[in-house]
Coordinates of C-alpha atoms in Angstrom, one line a residue:
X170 CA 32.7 -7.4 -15.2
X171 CA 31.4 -8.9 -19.0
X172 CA 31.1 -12.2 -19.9
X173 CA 31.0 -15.3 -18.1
X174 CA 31.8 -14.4 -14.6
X175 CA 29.3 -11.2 -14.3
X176 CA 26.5 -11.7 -11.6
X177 CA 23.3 -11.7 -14.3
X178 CA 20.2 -13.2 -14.5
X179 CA 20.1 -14.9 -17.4
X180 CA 22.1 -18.2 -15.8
X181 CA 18.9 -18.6 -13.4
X182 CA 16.4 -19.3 -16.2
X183 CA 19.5 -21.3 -18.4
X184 CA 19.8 -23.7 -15.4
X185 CA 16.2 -24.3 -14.7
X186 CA 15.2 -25.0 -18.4
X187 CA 18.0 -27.5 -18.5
X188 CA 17.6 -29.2 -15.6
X189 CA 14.4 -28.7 -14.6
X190 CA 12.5 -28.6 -17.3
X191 CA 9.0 -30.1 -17.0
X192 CA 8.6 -27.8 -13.4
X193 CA 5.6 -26.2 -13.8
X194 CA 4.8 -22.6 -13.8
X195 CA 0.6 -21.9 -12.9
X196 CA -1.3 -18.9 -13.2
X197 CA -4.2 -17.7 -12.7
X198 CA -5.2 -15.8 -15.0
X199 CA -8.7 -13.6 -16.5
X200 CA -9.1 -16.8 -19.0
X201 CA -8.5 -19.3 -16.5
X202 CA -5.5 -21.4 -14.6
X203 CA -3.3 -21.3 -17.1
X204 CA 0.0 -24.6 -17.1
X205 CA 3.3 -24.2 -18.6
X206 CA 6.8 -25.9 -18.1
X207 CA 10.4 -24.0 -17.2
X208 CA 11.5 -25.6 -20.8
X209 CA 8.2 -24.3 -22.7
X210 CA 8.7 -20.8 -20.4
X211 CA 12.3 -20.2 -21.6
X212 CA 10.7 -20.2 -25.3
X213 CA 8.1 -18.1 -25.2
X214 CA 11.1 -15.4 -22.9
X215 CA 12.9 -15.6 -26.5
X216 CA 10.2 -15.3 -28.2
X217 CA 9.2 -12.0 -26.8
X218 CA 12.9 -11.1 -26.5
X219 CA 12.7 -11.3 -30.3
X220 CA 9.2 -8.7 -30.3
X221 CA 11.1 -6.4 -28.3
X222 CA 14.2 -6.6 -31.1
X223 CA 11.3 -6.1 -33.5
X224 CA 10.1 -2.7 -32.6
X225 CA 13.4 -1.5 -31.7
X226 CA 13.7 -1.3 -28.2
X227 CA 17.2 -0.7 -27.6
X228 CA 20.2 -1.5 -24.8
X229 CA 19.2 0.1 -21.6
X230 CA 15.7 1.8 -22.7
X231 CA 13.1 1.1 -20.5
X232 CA 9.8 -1.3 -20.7
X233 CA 6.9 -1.0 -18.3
X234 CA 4.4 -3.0 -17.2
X235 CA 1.0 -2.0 -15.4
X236 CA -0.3 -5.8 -14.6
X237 CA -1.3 -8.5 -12.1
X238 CA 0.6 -12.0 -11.2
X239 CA 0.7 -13.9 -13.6
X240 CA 2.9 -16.2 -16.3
X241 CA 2.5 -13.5 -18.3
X242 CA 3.5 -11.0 -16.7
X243 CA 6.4 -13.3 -15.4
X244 CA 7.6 -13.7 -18.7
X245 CA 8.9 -10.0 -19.0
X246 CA 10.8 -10.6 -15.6
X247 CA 13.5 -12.4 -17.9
X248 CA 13.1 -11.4 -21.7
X249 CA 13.1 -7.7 -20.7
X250 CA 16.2 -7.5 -18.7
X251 CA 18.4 -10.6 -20.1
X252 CA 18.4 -8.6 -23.5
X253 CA 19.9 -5.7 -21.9
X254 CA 16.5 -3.3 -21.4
X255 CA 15.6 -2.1 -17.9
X256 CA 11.7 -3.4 -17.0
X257 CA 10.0 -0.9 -14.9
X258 CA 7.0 -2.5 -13.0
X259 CA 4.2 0.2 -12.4
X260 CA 2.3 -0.3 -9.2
X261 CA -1.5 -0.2 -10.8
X262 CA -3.3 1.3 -7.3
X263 CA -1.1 4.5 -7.3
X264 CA -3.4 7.6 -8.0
X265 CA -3.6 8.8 -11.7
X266 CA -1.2 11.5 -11.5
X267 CA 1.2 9.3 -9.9
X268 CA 1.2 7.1 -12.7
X269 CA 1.3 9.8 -14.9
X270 CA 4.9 11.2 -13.4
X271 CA 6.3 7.7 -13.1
X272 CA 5.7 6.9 -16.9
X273 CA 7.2 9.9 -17.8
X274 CA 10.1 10.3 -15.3
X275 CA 11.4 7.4 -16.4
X276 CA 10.5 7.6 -19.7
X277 CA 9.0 4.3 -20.5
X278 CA 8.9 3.2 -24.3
X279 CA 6.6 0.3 -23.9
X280 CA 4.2 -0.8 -22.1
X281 CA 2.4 -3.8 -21.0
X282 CA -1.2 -3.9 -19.5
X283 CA -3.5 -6.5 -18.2
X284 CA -7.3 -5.9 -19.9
X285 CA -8.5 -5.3 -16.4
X286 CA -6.0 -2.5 -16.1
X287 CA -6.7 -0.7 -19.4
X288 CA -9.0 1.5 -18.2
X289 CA -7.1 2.9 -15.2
X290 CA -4.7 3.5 -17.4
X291 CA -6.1 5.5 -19.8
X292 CA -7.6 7.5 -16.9
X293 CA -3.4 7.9 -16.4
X294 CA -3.0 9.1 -19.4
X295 CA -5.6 10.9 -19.6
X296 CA -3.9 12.9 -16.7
X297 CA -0.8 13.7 -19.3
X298 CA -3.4 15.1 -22.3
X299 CA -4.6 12.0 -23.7
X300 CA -1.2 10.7 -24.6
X301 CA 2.2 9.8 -22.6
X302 CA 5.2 11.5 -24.3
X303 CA 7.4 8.9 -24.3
X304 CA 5.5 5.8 -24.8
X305 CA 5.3 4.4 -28.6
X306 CA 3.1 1.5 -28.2
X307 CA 0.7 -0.5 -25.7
X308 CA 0.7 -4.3 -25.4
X309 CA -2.7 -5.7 -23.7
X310 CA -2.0 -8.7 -21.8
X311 CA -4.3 -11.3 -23.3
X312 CA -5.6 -12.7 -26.9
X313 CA -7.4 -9.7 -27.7
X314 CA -8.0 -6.0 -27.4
X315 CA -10.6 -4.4 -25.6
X316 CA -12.3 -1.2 -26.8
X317 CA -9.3 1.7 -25.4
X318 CA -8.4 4.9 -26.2
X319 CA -4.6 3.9 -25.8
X320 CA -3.4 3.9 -29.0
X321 CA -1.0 1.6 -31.0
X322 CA -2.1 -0.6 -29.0
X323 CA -1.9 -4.6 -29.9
X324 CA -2.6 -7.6 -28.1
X325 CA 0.5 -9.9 -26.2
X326 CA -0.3 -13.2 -28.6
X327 CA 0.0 -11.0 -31.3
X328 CA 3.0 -9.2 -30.3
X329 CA 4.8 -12.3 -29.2
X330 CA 3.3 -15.0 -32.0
X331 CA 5.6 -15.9 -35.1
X332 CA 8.7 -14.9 -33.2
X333 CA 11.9 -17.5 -33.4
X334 CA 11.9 -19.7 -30.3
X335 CA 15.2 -19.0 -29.5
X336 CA 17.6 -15.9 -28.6
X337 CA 21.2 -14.6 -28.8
X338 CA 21.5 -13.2 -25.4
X339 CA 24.3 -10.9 -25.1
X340 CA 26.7 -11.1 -22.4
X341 CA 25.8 -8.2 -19.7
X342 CA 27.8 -6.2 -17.7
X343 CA 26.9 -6.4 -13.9
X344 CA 26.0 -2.9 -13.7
X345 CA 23.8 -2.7 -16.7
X346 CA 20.5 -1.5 -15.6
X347 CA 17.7 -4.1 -15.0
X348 CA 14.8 -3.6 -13.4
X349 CA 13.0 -0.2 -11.4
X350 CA 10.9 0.5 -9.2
X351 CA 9.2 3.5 -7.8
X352 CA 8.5 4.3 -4.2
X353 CA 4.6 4.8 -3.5
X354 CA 5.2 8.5 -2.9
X355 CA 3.2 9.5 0.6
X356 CA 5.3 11.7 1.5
X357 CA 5.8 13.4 -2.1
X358 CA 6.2 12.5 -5.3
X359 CA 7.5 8.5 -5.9
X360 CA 10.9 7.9 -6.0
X361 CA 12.6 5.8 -8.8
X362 CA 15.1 3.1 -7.1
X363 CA 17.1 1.1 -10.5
X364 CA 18.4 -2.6 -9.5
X365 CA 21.3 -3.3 -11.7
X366 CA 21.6 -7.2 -13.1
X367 CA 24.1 -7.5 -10.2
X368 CA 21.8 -6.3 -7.6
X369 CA 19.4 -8.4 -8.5
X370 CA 21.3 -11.4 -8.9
X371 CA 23.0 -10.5 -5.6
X372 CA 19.3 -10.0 -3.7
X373 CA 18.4 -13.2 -5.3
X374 CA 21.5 -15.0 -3.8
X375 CA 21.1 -13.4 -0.3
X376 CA 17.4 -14.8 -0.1
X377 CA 17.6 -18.3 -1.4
X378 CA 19.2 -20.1 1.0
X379 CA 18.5 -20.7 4.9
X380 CA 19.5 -17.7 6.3
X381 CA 16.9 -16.0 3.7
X382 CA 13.8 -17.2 2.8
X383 CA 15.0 -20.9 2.0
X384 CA 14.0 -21.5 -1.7
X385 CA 14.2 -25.2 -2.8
X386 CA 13.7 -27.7 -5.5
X387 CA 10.8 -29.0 -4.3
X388 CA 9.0 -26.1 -3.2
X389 CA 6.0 -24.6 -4.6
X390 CA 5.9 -20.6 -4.4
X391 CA 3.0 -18.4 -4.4
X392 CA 4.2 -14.8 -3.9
X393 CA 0.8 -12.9 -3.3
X394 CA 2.7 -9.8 -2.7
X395 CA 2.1 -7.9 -6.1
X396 CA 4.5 -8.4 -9.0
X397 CA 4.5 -4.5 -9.9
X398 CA 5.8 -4.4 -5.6
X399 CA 9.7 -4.6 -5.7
X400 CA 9.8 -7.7 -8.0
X401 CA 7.5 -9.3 -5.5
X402 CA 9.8 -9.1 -3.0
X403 CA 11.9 -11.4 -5.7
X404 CA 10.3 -14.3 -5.7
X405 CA 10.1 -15.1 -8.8
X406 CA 14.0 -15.0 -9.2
X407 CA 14.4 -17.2 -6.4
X408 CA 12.2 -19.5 -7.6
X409 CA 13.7 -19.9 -10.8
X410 CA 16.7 -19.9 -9.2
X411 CA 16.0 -22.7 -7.0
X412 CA 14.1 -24.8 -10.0
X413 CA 11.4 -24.6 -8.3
X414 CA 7.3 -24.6 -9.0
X415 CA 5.8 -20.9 -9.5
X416 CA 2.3 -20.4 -8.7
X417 CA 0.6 -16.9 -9.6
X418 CA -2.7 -16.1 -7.7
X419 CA -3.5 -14.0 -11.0
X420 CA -6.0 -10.5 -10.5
X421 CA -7.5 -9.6 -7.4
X422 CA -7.5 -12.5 -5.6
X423 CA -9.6 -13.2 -2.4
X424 CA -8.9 -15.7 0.2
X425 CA -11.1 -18.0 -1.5
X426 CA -9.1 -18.0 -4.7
X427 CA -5.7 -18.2 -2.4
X428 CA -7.2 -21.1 -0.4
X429 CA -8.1 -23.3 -3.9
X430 CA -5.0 -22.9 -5.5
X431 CA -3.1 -23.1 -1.8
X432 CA -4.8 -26.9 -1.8
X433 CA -4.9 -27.8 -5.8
X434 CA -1.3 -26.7 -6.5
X435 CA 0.4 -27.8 -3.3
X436 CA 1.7 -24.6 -2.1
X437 CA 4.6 -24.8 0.2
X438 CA 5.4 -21.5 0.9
X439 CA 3.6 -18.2 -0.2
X440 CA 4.5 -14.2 0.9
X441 CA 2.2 -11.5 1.2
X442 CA 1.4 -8.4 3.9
X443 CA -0.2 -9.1 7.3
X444 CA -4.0 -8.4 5.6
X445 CA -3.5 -10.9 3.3
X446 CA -3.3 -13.5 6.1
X447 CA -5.9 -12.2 8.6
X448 CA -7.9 -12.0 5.3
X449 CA -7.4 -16.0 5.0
X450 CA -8.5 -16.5 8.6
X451 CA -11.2 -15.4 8.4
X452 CA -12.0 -17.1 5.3
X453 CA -11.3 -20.1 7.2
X454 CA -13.2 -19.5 10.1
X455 CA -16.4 -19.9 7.6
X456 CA -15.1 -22.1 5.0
X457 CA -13.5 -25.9 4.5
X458 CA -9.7 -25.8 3.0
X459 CA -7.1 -28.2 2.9
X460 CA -3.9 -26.4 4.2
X461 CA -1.8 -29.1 4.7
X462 CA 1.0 -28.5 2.2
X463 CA 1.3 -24.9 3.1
X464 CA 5.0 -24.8 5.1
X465 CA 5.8 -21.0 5.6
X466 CA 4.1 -17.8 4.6
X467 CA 6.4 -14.7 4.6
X468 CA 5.0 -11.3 5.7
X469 CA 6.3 -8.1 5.4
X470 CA 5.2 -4.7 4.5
X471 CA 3.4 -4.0 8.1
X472 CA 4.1 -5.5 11.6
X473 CA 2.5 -9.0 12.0
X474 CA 0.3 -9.6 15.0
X475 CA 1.0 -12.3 17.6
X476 CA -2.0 -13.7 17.5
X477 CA -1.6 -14.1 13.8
X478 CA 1.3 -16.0 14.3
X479 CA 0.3 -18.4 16.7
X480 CA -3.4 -19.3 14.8
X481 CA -1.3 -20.2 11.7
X482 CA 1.2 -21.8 13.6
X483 CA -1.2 -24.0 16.4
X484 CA -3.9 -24.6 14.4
X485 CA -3.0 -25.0 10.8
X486 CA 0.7 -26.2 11.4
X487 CA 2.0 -23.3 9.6
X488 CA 5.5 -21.1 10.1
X489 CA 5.1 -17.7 9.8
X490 CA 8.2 -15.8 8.7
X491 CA 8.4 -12.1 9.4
X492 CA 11.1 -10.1 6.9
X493 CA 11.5 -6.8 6.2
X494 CA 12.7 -4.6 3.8
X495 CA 12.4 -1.6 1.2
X496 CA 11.7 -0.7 -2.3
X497 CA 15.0 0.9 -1.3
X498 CA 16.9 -2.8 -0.4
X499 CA 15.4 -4.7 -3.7
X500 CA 13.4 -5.4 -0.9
X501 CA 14.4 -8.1 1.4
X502 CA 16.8 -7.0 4.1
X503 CA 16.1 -9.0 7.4
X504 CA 14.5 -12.3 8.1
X505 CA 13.1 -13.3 12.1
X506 CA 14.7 -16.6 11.7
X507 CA 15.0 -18.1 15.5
X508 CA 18.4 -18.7 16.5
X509 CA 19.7 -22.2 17.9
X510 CA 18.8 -23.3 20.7
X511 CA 15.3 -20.8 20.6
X512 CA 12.9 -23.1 19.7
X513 CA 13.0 -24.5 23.2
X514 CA 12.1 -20.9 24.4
X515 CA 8.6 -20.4 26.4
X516 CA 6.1 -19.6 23.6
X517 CA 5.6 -15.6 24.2
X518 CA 9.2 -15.9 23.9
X519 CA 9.6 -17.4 20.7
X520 CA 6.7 -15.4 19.4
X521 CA 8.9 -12.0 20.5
X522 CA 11.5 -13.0 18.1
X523 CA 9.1 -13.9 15.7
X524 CA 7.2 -10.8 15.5
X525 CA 10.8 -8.3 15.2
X526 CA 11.9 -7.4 11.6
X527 CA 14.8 -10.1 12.6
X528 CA 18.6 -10.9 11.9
X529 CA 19.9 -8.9 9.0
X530 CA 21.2 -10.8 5.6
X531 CA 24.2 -12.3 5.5
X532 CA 26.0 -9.4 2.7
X533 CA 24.8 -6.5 4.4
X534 CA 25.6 -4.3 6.9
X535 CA 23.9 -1.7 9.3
X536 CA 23.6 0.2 12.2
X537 CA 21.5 2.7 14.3
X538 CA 21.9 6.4 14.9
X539 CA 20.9 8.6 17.2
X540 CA 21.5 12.8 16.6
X541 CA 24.5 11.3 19.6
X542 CA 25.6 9.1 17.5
X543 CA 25.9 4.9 17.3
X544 CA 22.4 3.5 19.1
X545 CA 23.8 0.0 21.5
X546 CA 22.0 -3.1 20.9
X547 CA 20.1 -3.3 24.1
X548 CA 16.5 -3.3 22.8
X549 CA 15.8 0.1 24.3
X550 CA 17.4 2.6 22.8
X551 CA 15.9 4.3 19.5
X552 CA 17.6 5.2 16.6
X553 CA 17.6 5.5 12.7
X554 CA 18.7 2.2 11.1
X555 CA 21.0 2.7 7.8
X556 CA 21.9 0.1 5.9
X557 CA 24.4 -0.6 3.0
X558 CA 25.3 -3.5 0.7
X559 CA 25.1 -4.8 -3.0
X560 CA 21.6 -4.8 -3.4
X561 CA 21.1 -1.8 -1.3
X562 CA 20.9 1.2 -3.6
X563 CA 23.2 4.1 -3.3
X564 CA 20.9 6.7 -5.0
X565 CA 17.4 7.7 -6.3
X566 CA 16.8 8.3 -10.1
X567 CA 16.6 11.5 -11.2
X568 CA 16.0 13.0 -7.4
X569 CA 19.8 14.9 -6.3
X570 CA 17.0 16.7 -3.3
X571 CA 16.1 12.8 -1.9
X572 CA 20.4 11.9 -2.6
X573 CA 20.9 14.7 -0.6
X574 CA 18.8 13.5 2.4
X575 CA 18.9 9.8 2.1
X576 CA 22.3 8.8 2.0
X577 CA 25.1 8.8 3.8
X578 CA 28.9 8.0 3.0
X579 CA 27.3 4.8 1.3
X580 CA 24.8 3.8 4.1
X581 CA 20.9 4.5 3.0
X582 CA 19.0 6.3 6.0
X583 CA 16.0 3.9 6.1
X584 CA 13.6 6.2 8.1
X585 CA 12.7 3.9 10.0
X586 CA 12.8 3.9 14.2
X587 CA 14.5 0.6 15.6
X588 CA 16.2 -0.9 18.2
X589 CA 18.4 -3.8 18.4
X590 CA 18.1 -6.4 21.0
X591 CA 21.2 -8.0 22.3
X592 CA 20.6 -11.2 20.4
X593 CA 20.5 -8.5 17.0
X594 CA 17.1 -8.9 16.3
X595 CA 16.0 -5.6 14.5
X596 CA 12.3 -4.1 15.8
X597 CA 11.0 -1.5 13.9
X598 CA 9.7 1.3 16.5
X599 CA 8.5 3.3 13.9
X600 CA 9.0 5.7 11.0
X601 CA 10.5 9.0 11.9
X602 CA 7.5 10.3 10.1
X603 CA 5.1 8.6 12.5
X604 CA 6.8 8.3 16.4
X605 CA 4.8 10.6 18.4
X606 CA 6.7 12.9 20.9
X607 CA 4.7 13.7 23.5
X608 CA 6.1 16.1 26.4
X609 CA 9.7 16.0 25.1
X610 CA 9.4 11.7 25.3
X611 CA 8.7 9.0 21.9
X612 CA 5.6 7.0 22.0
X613 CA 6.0 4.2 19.3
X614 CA 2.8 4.2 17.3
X615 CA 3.6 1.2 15.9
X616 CA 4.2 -0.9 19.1
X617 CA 0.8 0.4 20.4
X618 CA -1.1 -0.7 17.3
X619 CA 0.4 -4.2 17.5
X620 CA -0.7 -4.1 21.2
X621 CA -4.1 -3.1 19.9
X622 CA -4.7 -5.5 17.7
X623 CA -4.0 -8.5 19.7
X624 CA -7.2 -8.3 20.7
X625 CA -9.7 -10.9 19.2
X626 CA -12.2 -8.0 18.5
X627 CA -10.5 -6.2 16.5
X628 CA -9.6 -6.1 12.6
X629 CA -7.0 -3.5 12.5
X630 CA -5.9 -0.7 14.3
X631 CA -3.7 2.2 14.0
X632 CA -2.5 5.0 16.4
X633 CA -1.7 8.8 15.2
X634 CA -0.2 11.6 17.3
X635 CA -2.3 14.7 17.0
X636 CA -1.4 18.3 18.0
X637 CA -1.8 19.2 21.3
X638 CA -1.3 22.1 23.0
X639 CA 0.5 21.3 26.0
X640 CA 2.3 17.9 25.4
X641 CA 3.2 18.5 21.6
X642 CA 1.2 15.7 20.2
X643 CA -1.2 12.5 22.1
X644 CA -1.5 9.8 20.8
X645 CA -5.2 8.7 19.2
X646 CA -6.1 5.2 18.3
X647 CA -8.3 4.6 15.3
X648 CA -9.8 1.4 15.2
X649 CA -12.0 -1.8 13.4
X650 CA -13.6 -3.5 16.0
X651 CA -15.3 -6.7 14.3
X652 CA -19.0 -7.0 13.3
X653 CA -21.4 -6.6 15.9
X654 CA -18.7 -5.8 18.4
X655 CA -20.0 -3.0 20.9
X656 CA -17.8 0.0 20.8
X657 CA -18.2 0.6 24.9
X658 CA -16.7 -2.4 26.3
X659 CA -14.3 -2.8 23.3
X660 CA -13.0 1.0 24.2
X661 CA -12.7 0.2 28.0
X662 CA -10.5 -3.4 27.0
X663 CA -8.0 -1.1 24.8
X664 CA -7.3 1.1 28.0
X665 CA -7.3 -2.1 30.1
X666 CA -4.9 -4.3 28.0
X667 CA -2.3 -1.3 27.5
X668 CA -2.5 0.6 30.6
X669 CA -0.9 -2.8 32.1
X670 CA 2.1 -3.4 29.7
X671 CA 2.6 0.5 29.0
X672 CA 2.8 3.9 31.0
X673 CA -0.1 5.7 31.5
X674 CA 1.1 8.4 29.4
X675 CA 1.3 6.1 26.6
X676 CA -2.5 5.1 26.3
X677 CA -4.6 6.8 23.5
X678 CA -6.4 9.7 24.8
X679 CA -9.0 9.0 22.4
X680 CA -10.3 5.2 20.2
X681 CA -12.3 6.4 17.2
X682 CA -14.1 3.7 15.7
X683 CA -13.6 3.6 11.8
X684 CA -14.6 1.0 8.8
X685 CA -11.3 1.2 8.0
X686 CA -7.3 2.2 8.0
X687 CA -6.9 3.9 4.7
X688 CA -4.1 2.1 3.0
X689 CA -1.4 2.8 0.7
X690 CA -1.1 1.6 -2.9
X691 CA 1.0 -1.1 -1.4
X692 CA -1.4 -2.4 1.0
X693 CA 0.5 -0.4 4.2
X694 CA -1.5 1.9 6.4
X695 CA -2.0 5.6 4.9
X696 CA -1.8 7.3 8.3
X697 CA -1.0 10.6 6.5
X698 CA -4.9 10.6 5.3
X699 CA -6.1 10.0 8.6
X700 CA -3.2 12.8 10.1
X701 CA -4.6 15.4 7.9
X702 CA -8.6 14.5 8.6
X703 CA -8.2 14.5 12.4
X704 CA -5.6 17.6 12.7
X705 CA -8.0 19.2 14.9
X706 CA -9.2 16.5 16.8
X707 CA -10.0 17.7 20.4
X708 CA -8.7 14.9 22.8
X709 CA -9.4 14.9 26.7
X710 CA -7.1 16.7 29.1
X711 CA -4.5 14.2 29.8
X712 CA -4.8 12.9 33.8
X713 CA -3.3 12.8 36.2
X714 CA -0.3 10.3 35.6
X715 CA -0.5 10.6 31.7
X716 CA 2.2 12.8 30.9
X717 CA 6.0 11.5 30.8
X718 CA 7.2 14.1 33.7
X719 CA 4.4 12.3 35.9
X720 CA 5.4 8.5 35.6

């Protein structure tokens, strides 16, 4: 569908220049906090639209960018795709050689990097001989150019400066591609996942109002979740979409830096993964901030704690909003909105709904399956959740082994273990790469680390099955107790708290103290790393009562 009824992007930034034009748009940034306006925004989007026009980047051919949030950075979100060029966002913590595949699977023509960034990417490139095949020019994100080895390279200012304020944007076809986005590739190499403008628009749609994530006028949105992560989760569409004020926490940020701008800028509502916010408290358990405009925070990514939560919640007044979703679903799938009538609920009640992946999107569709077949919603049974929709893709780039695997008749086969409570609230059990079976029976890693890390000693936790030679695999904790916290007593209050909410055969066999959970480039726990470093772990003989054929 061409013309004036496709479903494109372009319309989101046309509104919000013309009716909203002195909204601001604030960065952070390596030069400083950085101000512009929607009206000023939509010129400088031409204006680069017109320096991509200039080097001849043509319809459908693909520009990357290997940066941080910021306005920046922001501005390729709409010059890059409303001109008919797919931008491919490049998560900067993958390994080298990761990097190095990505660039060149998708064959990236351009490519935008942040001065910080220049050097891990030339170790990238470095990786492919020196040089990437397809790539015919580097644009630093800044007024200048640092010393580099990549090469033409040329700063944005320059790029962008001297180009005609204005563009003549063609009129897209709903399927043309727009944006892409790889998978970060843990269990083999990344996975390229293309959002087409109607996906996008679509995904952007399905998250703005209520029933999403509740985007308005007068809100003031600081995605934290990385803009090279899914179109940070989409925020800034929505945002734009809404009209209203962006706020980019710029590179690296620490709590300190998301507390200033939380209280100078008048955050309303900000979305990042469950570190990011146990980061904050305990920034705040040290430090003076001024929270009080801060409405919501979205996390997704990992399973928030309870206790999380209820601190934000009791003591700074704040909603936390658990969603989930996948590089897979553009990302945002599900939302833990409470239903009417909830709020009156007991608190632990409330807080069960709370912590679930929640009620899926109004536009999509999904269900569970079992090798028997359709999982009931009773919020016992395990199963595989598939989903399907318009901004759920349908196939992988380039990958007819992952096609093969992943999809089904239209549905996508998420991977991940739920089950579905009468009420429809999705919970994530696990990953099917991560439930542990022990004698014939699933333990869910995932609702033991939760379990785990309710406990006000501990920083983070996570729980691995290792081989064993009776039972399959046991389960082993590996946790980060806090500083100065004794590992004895801390050990015999893991056993206590979960030996009275979970059968015996369910408790860790073993809780190995570690600085910390190796991570993911995306901030999610790497338990593959710890899988592989403990695969001969010796754990105890399991007593008596610690096996399911004894409960």
């Amino acid at each position: 569908m061409v013309g004036t009824t496709a479903q494109t992007l372009r319309p989101f930034l046309w509104r919000a220049a013309k009716l909203y034009p002195d909204r601001e748009i604030v960065s952070r940034t390596h030069e400083g906090i950085d101000r512009t306006t929607y009206a000023a925004y939509d010129r400088r989007v031409a204006q680069l639209a017109n320096a991509l026009d200039g080097v001849g980047i043509d319809d459908g051919e693909r520009v990357a960018t290997f940066c941080w949030n910021h306005t920046r950075h922001f501005e390729t979100y709409f010059a890059v795709p409303s001109r008919g060029s797919q931008l491919h966002t490049i998560n900067p913590l993958l390994p080298d050689h990761h990097v190095k595949y990505i660039v060149e699977n998708a064959a990236d023509r351009l490519l935008f990097v942040d001065p910080s960034l220049v050097e891990k990417l030339e170790g990238a490139a470095a990786e492919a001989d020196g040089a990437f095949d397809t790539v015919e020019r580097f644009v630093v994100m800044g007024s200048d150019v640092p010393e580099t080895s990549l090469d033409p390279v040329v700063d944005y200012e320059s790029f962008v400066g001297g180009h005609a304020e204005t563009y003549d944007w063609p009129a897209l076809d709903d399927e043309t591609p727009a944006g892409m986005c790889y998978t970060s590739g843990t269990t083999g190499k990344p996975k390229g996942v293309e959002y087409s403008q109607g996906m996008m628009w679509a995904h952007t749609m399905g998250i703005l109002p209520e029933a999403g994530l509740d985007f308005r006028a007068d809100s003031v949105v600081m995605p934290v979740v990385p803009m090279f992560h899914v179109m940070a989760w989409g925020f800034p569409y929505a945002t734009t979409a809404a009209g209203a004020k962006h706020v980019y926490p710029g590179p690296a940020p620490d709590p300190a830096d998301l507390a200033r701008l939380i209280e100078t800028e008048g955050v309303t509502f900000s979305a990042g993964v469950p570190t990011v916010w146990l980061g904050l408290l305990e920034y705040l358990e040290e430090n003076e901030a001024d929270l009080s405009s801060l409405e919501r925070v979205a996390i997704g990514g990992a399973a928030a704690p309870k206790s999380l939560v209820r601190t934000y919640e009791e003591e700074y007044d704040v909603q936390v909003v658990h969603a989930w979703g996948m590089t897979e679903t553009s990302p945002v799938a599900a939302v833990a909105h409470l239903k009417p009538g909830m709020e009156s609920l007991p608190p632990e009640r409330r807080d069960e709904k709370r912590v679930k992946q929640g009620l899926v999107l109004p536009g999509l569709e999904f269900k569970v399956m079992s090798d028997e077949g359709e999982v009931p919603w009773d919020g016992e049974q395990f199963g595989e959740l598939w989903i399907r929709g318009p901004w759920v893709t349908t196939e992988y780039f380039r990958r007819p082994d992952a096609n093969e695997t992943d999809f089904a008749d239209g549905w996508l086969k998420t991977g991940d273990v739920v089950t579905v409570d009468p009420d429809g609230y999705i919970q994530i059990v696990d990953r099917a790469t991560d439930v542990i079976k022990s004698g014939g029976e699933w333990i869910s890693s995932q609702e033991l680390e939760n379990a785990i890390m309710a406990h006000d000693d501990v920083v983070e936790a996570t729980v691995i099955g290792v081989p064993h030679e009776k039972w399959q695999e046991r389960p082993v904790a590996f946790v980060v107790p806090r500083e100065g916290v004794g590992e004895g007593p801390l050990r015999s209050d893991i056993a206590d708290l979960l030996e009275g909410d979970y059968p015996t055969w369910w408790v860790p066999d073993d809780v190995v103290y570690i600085d910390a959970v190796p991570k993911t480039a995306t901030g999610k726990f790497d338990k593959k790393v710890l899988r592989e470093e403990y695969a001969d772990h010796d754990v105890d003989d399991v007593p008596e009562g610690a096996a399911p054929d004894d409960d």
